[in-house]
Short mmCIF file of C-alpha atoms in Angstrom, two decimals:
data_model
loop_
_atom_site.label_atom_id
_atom_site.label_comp_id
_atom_site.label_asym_id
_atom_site.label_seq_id
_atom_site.Cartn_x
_atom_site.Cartn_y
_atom_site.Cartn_z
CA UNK M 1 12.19 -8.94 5.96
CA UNK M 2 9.31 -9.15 3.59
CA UNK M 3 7.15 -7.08 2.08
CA UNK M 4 4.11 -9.10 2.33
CA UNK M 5 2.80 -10.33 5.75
CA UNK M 6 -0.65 -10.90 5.92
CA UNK M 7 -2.41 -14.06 6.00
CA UNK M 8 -5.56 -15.60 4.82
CA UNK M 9 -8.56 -13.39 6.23
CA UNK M 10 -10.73 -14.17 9.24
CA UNK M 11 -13.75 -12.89 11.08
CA UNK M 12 -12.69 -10.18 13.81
CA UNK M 13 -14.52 -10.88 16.64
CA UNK M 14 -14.33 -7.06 17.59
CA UNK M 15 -15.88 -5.80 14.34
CA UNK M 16 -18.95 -3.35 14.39
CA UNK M 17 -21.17 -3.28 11.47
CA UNK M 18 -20.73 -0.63 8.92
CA UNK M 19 -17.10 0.18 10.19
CA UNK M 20 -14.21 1.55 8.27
CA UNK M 21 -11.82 -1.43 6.99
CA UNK M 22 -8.97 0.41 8.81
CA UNK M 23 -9.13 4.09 10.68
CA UNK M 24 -6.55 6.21 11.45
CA UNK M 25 -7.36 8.23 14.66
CA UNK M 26 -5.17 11.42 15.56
CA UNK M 27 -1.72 9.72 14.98
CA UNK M 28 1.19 11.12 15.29
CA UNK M 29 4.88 10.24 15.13
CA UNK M 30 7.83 12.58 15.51
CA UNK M 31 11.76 11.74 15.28
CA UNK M 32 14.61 13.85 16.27
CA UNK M 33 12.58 16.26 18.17
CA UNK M 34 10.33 17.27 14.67
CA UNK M 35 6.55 16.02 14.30
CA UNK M 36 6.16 14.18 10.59
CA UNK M 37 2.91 13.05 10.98
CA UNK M 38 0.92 15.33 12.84
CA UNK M 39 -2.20 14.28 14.38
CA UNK M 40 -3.58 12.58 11.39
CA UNK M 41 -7.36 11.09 11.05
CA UNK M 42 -8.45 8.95 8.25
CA UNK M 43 -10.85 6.35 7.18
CA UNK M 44 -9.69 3.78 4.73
CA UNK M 45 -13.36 2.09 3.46
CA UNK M 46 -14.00 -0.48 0.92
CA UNK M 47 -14.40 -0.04 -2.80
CA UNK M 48 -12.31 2.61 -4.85
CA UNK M 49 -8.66 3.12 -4.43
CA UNK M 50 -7.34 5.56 -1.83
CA UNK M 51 -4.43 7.67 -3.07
CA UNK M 52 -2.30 9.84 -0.85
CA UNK M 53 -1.14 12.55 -2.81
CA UNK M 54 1.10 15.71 -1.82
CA UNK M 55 4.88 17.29 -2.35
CA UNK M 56 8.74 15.71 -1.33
CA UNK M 57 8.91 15.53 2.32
CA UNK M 58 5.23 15.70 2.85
CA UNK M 59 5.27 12.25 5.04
CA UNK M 60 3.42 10.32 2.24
CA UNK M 61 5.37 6.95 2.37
CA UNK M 62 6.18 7.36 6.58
CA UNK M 63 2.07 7.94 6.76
CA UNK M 64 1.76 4.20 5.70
CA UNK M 65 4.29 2.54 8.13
CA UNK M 66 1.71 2.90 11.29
CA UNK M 67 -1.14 1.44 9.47
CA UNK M 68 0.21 -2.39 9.18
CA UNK M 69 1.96 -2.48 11.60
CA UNK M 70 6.35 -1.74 10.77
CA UNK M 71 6.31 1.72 12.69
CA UNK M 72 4.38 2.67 15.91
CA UNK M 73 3.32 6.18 16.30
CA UNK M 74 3.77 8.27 19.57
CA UNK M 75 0.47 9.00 19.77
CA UNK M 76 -3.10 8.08 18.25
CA UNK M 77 -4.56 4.43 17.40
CA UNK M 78 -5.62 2.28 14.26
CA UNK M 79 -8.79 0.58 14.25
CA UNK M 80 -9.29 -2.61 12.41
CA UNK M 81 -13.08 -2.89 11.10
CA UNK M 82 -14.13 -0.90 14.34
CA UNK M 83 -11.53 -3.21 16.80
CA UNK M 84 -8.44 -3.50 17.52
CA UNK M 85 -5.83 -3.54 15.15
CA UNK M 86 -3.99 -6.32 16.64
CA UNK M 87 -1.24 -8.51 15.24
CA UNK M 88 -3.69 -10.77 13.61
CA UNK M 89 -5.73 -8.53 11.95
CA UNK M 90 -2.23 -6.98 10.49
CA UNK M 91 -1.94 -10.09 9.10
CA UNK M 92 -4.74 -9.09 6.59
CA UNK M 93 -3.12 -5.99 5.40
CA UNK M 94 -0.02 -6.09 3.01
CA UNK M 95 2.59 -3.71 2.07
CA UNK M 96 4.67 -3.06 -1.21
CA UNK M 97 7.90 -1.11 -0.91
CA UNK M 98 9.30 1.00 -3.44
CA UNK M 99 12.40 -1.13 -3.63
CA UNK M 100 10.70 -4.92 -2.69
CA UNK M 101 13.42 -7.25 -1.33
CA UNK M 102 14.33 -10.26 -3.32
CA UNK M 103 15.39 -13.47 -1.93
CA UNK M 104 17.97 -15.41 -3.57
CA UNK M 105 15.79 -17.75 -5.61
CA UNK M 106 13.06 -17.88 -8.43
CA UNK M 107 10.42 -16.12 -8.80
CA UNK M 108 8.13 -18.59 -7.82
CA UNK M 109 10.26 -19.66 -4.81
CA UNK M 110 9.73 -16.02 -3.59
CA UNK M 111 6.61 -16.00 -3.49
CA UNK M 112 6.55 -20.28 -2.04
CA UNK M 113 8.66 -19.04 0.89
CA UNK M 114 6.39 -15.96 2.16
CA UNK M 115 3.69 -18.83 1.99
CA UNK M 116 5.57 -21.13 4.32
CA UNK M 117 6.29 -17.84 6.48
CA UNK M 118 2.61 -17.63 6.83
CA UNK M 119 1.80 -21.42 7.87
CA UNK M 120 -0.10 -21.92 4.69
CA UNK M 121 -0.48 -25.91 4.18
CA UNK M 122 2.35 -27.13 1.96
CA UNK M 123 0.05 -28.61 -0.34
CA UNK M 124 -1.48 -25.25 -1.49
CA UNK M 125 1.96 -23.23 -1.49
CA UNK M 126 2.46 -23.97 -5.63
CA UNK M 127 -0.76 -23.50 -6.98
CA UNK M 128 -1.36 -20.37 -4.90
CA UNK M 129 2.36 -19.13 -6.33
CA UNK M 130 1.48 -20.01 -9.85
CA UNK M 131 -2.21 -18.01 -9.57
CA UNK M 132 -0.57 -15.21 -8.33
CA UNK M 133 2.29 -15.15 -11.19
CA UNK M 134 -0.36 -15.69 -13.73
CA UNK M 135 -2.43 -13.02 -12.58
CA UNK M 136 0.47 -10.54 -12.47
CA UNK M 137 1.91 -11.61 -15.50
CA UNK M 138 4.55 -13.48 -14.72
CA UNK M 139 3.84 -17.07 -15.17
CA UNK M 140 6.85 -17.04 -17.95
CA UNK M 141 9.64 -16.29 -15.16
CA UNK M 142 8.07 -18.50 -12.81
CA UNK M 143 11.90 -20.42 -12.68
CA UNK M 144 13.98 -17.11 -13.28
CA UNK M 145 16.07 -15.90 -10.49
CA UNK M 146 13.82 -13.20 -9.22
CA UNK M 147 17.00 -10.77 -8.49
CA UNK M 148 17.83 -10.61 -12.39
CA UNK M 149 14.44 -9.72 -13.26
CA UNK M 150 14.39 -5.90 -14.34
CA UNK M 151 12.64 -3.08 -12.26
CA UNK M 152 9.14 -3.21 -13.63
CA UNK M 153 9.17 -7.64 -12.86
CA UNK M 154 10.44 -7.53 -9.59
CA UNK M 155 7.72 -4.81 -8.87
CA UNK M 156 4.80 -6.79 -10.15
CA UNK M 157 6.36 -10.12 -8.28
CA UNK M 158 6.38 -7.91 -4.83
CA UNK M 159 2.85 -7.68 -5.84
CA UNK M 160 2.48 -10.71 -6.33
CA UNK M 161 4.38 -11.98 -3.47
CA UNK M 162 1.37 -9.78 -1.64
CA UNK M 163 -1.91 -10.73 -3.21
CA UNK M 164 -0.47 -14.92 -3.01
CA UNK M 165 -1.25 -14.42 0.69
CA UNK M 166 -4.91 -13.25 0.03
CA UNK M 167 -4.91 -10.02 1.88
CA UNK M 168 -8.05 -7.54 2.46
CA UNK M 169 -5.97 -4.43 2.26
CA UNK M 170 -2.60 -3.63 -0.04
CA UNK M 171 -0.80 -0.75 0.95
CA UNK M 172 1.78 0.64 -2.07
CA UNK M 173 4.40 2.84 -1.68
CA UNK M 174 5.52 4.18 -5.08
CA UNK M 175 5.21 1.28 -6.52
CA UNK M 176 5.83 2.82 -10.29
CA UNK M 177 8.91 5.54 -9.08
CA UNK M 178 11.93 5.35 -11.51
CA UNK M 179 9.96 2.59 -14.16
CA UNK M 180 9.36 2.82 -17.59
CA UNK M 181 6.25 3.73 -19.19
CA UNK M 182 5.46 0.11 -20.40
CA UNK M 183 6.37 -1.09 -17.12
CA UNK M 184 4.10 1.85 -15.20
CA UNK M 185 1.49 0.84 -17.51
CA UNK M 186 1.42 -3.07 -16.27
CA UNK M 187 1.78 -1.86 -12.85
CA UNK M 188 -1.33 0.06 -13.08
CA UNK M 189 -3.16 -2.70 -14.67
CA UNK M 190 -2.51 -5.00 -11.92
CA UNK M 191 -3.68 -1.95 -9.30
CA UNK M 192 -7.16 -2.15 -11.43
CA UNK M 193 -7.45 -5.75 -11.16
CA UNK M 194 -6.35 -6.33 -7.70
CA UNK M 195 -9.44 -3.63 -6.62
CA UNK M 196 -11.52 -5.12 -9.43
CA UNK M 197 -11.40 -8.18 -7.13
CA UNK M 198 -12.05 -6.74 -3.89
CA UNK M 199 -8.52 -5.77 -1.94
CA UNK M 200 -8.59 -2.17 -1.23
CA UNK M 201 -5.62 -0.34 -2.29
CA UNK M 202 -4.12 2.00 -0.84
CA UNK M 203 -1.32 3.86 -2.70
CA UNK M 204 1.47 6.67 -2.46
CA UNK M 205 2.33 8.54 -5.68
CA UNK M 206 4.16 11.72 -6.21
CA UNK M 207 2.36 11.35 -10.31
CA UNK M 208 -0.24 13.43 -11.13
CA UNK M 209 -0.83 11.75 -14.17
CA UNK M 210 -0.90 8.28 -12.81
CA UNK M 211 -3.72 9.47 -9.70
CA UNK M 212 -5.78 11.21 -12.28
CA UNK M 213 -5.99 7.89 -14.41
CA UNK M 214 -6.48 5.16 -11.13
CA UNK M 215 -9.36 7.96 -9.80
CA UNK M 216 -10.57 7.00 -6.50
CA UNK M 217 -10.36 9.14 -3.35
CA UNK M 218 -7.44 11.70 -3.36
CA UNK M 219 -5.86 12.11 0.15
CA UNK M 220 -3.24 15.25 0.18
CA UNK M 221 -0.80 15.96 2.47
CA UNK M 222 1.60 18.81 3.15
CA UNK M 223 4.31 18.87 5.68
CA UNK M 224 2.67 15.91 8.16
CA UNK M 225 -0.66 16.58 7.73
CA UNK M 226 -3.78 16.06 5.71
CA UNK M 227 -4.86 19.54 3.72
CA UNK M 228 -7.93 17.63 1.78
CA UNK M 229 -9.50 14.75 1.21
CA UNK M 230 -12.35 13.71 -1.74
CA UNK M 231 -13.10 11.90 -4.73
CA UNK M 232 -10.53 12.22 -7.38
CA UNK M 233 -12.59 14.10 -10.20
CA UNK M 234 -13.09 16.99 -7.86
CA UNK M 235 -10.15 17.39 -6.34
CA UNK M 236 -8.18 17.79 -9.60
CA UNK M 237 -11.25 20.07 -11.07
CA UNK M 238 -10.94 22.60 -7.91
CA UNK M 239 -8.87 21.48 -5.22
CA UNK M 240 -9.43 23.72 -2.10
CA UNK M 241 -6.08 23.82 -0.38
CA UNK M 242 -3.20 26.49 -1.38
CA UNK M 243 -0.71 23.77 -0.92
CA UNK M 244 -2.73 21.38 -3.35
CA UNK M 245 -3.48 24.14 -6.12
CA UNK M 246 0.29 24.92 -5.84
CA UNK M 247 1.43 21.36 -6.28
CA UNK M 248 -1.38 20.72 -9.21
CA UNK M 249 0.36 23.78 -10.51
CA UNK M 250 4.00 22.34 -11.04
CA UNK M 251 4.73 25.36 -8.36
CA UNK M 252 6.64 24.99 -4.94
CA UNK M 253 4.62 24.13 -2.30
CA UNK M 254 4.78 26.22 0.78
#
């Protein structure tokens, strides 16, 4: 399965004016008789980057999975731009997993074949490959054999793979976990182009150091749920949770 699944935007019919690009309304999801995500609102608007912050086991990366669509919660809805967040408005959101799966073929062929999967004309597949390679930096593998690219490469072709399909909203889940600093550092260039250019990210990190340089809104959570929520500058100047002022702190959190 792919990482990438959205298609080329269209106009939702069920929009209201001034809506939230996606909203999160009291979801919840539990497994093995224990709630991960507990009742969990959230607006996701356009503009800045939204970056969900908090501890190990906090339910960062399983807080993404309801919002486009791979996991449905036992409780609570998503609302696309005020609607409905149906299967074709999913197909305008895009997610990045921390380990992307590579098909068996170049780099460019990757990125072709999640094209195809989304009924884009054949005549636009290459060029829309080739933009997306350029923009990530990648146009020099273009023919390389995308499974013996290193960490960092694969990571920005995931991306790639993603933004190729013109989505409105990328979600990220650690995309930088386990890379080194060079590659972090084009990883985090490519986050600050792809919002330069309108797709809202939205982005899991366990890295203090990497949230404090992308800014945006910080969204922290602790053991399912969301203890804060605010711009970036003020939450690491005073944050107003324990459990936030304890993680800031290098300290467990409890």
């Amino acid at each position: 399965m792919l990482d990438a699944v959205p298609a080329r935007p269209r106009a939702n019919a069920d929009a209201r004016p001034g809506a939230a690009l996606l909203e999160v309304r009291d979801v919840t999801y539990k497994a093995d008789g224990r709630t991960l995500i507990d009742h969990i609102d959230l607006s996701l608007r356009p503009g800045a980057p939204t970056l969900i912050l908090g501890p190990n086991g906090a339910g960062k990366s399983l807080l993404l999975r309801p919002m486009p669509g791979p996991l449905t919660p036992h409780s609570g809805e998503n609302l696309w731009r005020g609607g409905a967040n149906s299967l074709e408005t999913r197909r305008r959101q895009a997610m990045v997993f921390q380990d992307p799966v590579m098909l068996r073929r170049s780099a460019k062929a990757n990125i072709v074949h999640a094209l195809k999967l989304r009924r884009v004309p054949r005549e636009q597949r290459s060029a829309r490959a080739a933009q997306a390679l350029e923009t990530s930096g990648l146009a020099h593998l273009a023919g390389s054999p995308a499974r013996r690219m290193s960490g960092g490469e694969q990571q920005r072709l995931a991306m790639a793979r993603a933004l190729a399909l013109e989505p409105e909203i990328i979600f990220l889940d650690e995309p930088t976990a386990s890379l080194d600093p060079a590659s972090v550092k084009a990883i985090e260039n490519l986050i600050a182009d792809t919002q330069g250019r309108g797709v809202k990210i939205v982005l899991v990190t366990h890295d203090v150091g990497q949230a404090r340089r992308l800014g945006g809104e910080i969204v922290f959570l602790n053991k399912g749920r969301i203890t804060e929520t605010g711009p970036a500058a003020a939450f690491f100047r005073k944050p107003e949770s324990r459990a936030a002022r304890q993680f800031l702190a290098g300290e467990i959190v409890e």
